[in-house]
XYZ file of C-alpha atoms in Angstrom:
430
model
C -55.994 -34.385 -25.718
C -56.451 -30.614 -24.470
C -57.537 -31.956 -20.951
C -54.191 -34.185 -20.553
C -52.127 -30.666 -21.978
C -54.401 -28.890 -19.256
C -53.619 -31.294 -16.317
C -50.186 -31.626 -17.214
C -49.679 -27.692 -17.611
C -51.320 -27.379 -13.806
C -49.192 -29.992 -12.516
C -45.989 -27.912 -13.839
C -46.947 -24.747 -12.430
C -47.877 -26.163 -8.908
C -44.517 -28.037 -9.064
C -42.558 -24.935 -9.883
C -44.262 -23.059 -6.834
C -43.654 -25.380 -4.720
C -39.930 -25.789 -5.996
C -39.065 -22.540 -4.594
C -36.681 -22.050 -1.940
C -38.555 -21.408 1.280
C -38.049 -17.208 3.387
C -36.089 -19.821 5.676
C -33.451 -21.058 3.352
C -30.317 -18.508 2.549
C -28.795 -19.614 -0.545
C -25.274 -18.301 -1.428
C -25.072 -15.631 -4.833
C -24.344 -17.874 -6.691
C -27.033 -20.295 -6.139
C -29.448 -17.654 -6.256
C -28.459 -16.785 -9.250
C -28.600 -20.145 -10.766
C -32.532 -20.696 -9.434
C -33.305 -17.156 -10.849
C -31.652 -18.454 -14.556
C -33.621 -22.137 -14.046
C -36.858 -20.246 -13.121
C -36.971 -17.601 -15.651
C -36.513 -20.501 -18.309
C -39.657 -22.382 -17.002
C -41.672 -18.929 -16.781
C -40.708 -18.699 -20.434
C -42.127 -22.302 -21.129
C -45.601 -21.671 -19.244
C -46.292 -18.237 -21.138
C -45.606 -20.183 -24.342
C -48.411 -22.674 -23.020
C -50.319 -20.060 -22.025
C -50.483 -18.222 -25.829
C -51.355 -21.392 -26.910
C -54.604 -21.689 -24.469
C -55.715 -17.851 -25.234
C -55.526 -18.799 -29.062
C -57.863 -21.662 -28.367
C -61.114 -21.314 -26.532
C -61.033 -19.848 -23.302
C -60.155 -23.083 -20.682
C -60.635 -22.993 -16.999
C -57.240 -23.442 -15.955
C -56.242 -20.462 -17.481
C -56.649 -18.163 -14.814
C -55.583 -20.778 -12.673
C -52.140 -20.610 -15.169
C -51.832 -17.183 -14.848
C -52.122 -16.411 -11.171
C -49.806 -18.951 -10.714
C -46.753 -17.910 -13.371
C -47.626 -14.160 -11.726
C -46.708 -15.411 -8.550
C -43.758 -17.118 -9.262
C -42.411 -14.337 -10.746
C -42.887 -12.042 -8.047
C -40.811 -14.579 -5.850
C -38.340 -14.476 -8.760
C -38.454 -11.119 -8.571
C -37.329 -11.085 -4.622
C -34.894 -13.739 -4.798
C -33.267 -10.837 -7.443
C -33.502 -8.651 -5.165
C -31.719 -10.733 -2.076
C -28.843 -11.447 -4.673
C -28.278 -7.415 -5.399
C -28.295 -5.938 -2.275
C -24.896 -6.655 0.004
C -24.559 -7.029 3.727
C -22.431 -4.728 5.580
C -19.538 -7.324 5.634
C -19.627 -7.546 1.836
C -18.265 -3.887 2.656
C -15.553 -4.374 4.434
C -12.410 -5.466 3.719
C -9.253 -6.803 5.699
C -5.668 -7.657 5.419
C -2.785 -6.905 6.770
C 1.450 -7.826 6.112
C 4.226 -8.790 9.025
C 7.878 -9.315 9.157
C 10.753 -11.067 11.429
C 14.320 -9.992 10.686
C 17.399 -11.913 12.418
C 20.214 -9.394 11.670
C 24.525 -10.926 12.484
C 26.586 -7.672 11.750
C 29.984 -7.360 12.343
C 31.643 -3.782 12.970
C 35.246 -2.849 12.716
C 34.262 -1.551 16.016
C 32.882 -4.554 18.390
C 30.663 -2.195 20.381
C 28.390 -1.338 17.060
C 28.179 -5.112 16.361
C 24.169 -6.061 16.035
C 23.133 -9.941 16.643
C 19.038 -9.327 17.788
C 15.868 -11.159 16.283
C 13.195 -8.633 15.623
C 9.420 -8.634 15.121
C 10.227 -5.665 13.096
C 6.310 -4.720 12.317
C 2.846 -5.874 12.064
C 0.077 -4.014 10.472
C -3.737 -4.958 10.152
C -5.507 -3.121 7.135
C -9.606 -2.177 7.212
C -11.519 -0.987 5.324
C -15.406 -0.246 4.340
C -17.276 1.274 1.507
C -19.923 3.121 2.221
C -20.803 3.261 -1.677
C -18.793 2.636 -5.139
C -17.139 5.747 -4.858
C -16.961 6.693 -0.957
C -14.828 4.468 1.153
C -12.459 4.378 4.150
C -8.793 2.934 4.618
C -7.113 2.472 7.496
C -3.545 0.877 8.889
C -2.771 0.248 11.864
C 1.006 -0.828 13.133
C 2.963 -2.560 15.528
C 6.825 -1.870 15.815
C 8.867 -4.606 17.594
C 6.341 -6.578 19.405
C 5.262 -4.750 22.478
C 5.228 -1.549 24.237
C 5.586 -1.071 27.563
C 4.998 2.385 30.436
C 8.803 2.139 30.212
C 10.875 4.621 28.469
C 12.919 2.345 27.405
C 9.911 0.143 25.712
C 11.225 -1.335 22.259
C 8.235 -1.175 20.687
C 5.170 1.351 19.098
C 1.694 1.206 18.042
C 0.991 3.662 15.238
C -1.407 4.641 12.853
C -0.022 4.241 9.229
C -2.817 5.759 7.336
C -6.309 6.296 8.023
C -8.376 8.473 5.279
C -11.346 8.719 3.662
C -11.760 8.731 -0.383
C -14.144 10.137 -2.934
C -13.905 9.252 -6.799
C -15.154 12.123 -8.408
C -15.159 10.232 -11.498
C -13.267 7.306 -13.503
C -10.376 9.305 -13.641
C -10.198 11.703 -10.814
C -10.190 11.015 -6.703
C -9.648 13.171 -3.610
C -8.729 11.881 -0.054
C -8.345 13.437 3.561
C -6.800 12.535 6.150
C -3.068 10.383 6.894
C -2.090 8.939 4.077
C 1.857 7.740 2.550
C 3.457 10.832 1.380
C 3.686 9.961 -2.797
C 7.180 10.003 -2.951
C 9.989 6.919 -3.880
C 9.160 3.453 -4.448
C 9.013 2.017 -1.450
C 7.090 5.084 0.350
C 3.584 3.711 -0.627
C 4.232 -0.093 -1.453
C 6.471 -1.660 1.168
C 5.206 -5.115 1.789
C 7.555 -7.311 2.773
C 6.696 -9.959 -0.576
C 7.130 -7.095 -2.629
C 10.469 -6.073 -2.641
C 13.974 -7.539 -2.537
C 16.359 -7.184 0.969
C 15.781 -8.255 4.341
C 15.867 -4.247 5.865
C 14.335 -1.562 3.213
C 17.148 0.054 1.242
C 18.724 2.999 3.169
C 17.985 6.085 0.817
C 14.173 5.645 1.339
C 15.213 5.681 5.126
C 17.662 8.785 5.246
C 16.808 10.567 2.721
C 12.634 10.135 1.339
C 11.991 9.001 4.503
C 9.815 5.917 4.321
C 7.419 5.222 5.971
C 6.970 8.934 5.743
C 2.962 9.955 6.431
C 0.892 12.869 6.056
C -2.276 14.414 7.531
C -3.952 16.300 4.561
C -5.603 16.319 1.731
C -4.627 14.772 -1.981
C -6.011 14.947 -5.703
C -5.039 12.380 -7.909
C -6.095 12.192 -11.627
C -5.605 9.746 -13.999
C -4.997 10.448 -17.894
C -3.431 9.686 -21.231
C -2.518 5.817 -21.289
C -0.740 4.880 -18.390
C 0.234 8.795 -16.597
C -0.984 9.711 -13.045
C -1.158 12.990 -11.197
C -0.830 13.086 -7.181
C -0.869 16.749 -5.802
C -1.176 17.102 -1.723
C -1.037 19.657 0.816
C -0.607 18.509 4.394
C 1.527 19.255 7.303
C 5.696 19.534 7.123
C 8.467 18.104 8.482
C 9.660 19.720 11.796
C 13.290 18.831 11.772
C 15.295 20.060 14.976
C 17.907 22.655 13.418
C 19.700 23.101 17.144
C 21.091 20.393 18.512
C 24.609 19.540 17.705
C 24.695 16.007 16.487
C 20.895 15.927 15.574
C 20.855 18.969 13.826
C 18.815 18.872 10.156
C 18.031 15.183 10.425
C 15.349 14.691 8.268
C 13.925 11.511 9.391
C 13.764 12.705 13.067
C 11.268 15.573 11.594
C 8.050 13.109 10.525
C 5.178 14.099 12.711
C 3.111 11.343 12.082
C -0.143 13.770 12.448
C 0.163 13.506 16.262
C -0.817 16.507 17.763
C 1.351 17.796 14.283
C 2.370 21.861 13.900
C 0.706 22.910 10.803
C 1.365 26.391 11.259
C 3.535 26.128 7.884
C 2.508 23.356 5.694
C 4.390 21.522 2.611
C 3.022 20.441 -0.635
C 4.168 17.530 -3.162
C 3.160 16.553 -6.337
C 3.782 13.465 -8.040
C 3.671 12.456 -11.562
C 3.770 8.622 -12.305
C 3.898 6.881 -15.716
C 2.998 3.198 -16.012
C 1.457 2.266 -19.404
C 3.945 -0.292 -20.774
C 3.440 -3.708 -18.636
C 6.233 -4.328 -15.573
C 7.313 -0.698 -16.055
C 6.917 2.627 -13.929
C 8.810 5.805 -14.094
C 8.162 8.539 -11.817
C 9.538 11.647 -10.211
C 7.959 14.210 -7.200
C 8.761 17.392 -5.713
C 7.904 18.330 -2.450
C 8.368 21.788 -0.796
C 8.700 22.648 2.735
C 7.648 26.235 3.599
C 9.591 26.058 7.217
C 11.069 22.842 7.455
C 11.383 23.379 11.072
C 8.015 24.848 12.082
C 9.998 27.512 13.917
C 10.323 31.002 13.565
C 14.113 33.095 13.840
C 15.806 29.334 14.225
C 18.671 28.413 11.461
C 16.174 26.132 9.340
C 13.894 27.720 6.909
C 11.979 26.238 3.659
C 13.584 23.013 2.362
C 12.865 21.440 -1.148
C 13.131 17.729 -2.381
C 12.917 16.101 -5.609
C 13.276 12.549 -6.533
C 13.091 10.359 -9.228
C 12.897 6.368 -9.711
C 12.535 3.870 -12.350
C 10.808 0.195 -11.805
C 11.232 -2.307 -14.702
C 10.170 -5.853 -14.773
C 10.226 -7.606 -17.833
C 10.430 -11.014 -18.166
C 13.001 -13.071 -15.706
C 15.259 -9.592 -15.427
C 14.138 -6.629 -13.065
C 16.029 -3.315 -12.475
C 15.270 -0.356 -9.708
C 16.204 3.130 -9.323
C 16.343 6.177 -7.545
C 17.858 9.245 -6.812
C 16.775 11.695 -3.928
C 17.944 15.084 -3.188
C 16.817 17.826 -0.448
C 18.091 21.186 -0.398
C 17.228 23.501 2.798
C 17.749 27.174 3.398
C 19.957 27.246 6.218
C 20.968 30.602 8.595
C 24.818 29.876 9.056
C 25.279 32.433 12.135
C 22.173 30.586 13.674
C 23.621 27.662 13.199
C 27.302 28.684 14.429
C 25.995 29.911 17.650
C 23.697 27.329 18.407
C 27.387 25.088 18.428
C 26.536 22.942 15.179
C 29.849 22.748 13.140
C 30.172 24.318 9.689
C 30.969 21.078 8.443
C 27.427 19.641 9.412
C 25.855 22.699 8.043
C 27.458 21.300 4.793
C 26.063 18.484 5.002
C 22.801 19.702 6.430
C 22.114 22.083 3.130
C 22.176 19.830 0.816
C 21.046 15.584 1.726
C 21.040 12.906 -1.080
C 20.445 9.455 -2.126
C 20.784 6.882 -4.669
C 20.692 3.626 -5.416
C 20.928 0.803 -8.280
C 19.056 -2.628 -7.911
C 19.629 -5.008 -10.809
C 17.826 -8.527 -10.391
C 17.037 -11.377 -12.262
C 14.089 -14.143 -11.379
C 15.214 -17.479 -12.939
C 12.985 -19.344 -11.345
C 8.866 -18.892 -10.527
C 9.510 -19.203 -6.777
C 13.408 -17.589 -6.672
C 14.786 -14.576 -7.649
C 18.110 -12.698 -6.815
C 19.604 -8.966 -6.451
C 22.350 -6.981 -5.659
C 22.050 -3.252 -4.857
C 24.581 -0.427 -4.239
C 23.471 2.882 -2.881
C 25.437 6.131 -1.452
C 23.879 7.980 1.297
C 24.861 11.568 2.024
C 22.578 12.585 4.955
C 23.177 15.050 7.625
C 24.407 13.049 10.838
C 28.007 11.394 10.272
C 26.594 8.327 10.642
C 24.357 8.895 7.810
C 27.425 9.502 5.223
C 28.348 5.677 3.627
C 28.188 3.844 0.635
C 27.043 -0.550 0.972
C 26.841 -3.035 -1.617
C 24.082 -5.857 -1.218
C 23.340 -9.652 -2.948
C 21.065 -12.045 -1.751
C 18.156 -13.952 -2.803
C 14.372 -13.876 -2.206
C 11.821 -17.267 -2.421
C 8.162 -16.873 -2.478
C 6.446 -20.357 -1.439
C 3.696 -18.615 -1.792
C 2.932 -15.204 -4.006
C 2.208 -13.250 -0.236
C 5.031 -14.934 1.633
C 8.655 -14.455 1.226
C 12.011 -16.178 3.086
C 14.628 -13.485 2.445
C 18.653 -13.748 2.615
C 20.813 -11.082 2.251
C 24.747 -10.133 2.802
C 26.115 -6.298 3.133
C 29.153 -4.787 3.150
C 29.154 -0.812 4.602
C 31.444 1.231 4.416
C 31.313 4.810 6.491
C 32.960 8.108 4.019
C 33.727 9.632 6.885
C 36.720 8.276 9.288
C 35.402 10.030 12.604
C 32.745 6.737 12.045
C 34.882 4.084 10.320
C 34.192 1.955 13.687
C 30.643 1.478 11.857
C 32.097 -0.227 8.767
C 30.566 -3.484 8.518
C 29.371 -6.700 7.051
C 27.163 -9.391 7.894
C 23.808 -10.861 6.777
C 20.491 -10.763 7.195
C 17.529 -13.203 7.051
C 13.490 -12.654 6.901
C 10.331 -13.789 6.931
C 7.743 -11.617 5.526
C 4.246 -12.292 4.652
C 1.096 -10.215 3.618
C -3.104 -10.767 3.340
């Protein structure tokens, strides 16, 4: 009886040797991982067999036995190892969101009519991590299909972000480098799937202004249930404070880190709550130590506060925010430099707000309106518009967008720009 037990123990081990994927093979993780689980099992079964020949008198197949079980786990043992340790394109990562908008507008004025199709942007994301807390992040961008030697070219390619980040800890991170300014809603998540409107709402393009990036540095810490910290120091707006027309523009100030003055830099901070489920409520501050990177001009420090509100619950969503720069602003400067006293008004103090109530009936269709009031600097910039349309995600990351908007310019110098028309979209992210 002990010689069949013998033979047929032998027979097992030799099988289970030779059952093991060849150095040639490459099994996926997960099949690795299910030999590793089937092996271990039928080690467990041959040391059990083994116990029972060392209680018993010493048999010449147990060395045999033992070499054998010794040496299948050390293939075991590799095979772990292959499974733990990643390639370099288990490091990387890739994505990326687009857009086409076809806008029909029609102006009281005929001239400022708009009927264009637009490859408005496409952006390709990368990424790598070096280790579980070191990584890299980049964007890169694509603004209206092509760019040409021509000064008239349509288009731009642009980095978006491109930083490196550390996590000190669970709760705490630093990065360096361009990053999204934390400010607004739409500042730091502006996929097209994500939000509702063919264009991005106009506050968070006057007044924020989105895309709005930064070369810097940034802390962020985590704490309590559901708060965030951002605080960042990084290079400020230089907004041109001489040219009539122009004059105190905020979005024409973004340096985009390109060749950037830094000579007086401008720090935000951002504090974000999001601890209840479909809701975030946040608010930042962001100070400008020369908001025109000039010495003896009319434009000195500038400050800006915001604060927004995101709430979905259920089929119902609701979005908010106000915005609100104040700048320090030489009046005789500004006088002799032939910019009225009327846009120096309107120069000191540029705001923004907006209300978006929508409601999601369906899994695939929602629908919004929105009204916002812009009070920038430029005449142009000074208007109120009410929105509706409707969104419908055929997939999660794609969206077909329709919207319809009626504008209407506060001051008359400009009510040529009244208008309304609609918009449709096709957005998409990866």
């Amino acid at each position: 009886m002990k010689f069949v037990q013998k033979t047929c123990l032998s027979a097992a081990a030799a099988l289970l040797v030779c059952s093991l994927p060849t150095q040639a093979a490459t099994p996926s993780n997960e099949e690795l991982y299910r030999i590793i689980q089937q092996q271990n099992q039928r080690i467990g079964s041959l040391e059990n067999e083994l116990r029972k020949e060392r209680g018993a008198a010493a048999a010449p197949n147990q060395q045999v036995l033992e070499s054998k079980v010794k040496a299948q786990q050390e293939q075991i043992n590799a095979l772990a190892d292959r499974q733990e340790a990643p390639s370099k394109l288990d490091k990387v990562s890739i994505g990326g969101y687009g857009e086409l908008h076809y806008n029909n507008l029609d102006a009281d004025d005929r001239d400022n009519d708009l009927d264009q199709l637009d490859i408005h942007r496409f952006v390709l994301f990368f990424g790598y991590d070096w280790t579980e807390n070191l990584r890299f992040y980049s964007e890169l961008e694509i603004e209206h299909a092509f760019i040409s030697g021509d000064d008239d070219s349509p288009g731009a390619v642009e980095l978006e972000q491109v930083y490196l980040q550390y996590d000190l800890n669970r709760s705490t991170s630093i990065l360096g480098g361009q990053f999204l300014a934390p400010l607004g809603i739409l500042n730091e998540t502006h996929e097209p799937p994500t939000f509702y409107g063919v264009e991005r709402n106009d506050v968070e393009n006057v007044i924020i202004p989105s895309t709005y990036r930064v070369g810097g540095a940034q802390l962020t810490h985590r704490f309590g249930q559901g708060f965030q910290v951002d605080l960042s120091v990084h290079e400020g707006l230089k907004i041109d404070a001489e040219n009539p027309g122009d004059a105190f523009r905020i979005r024409g100030g973004r340096q985009s880190t390109a060749k950037a003055a830094a000579n007086d830099p401008a720090y935000s901070v951002r504090l974000k709550y999001s601890g209840i489920p479909g809701v975030e409520l946040g608010g930042a501050v962001q100070y400008e130590t020369d908001a025109s990177q000039a010495n003896n001009d009319a434009l000195e420090n500038g400050l800006l506060w915001e604060v927004h509100s995101v709430i979905n619950r259920g089929i119902f969503g609701f979005r908010a925010l106000y915005a609100e720069w104040n700048f320090d602003i030489n009046d005789d400067r500004a006088l002799a430099n032939g910019i009225s006293a009327a846009q120096i008004s309107r120069g000191e103090k540029q705001t923004g707000w907006y209300v978006e109530p929508s409601i999601k009936p369906f899994e695939k269709v929602g629908f919004y309106t929105r009204y916002e009031d812009v009070e920038g600097a430029r005449e142009s910039d000074v208007f109120d518009q009410w929105e509706l349309g409707l969104n419908f995600w055929p997939h999660p990351d794609v969206v077909l967008k329709f919207d319809y908007r009626f504008r209407d310019q506060s001051l008359a110098s400009q009510s040529g720009r009244d208008f309304d028309g609609f918009d449709l979209g096709l957005g998409y992210q990866f």
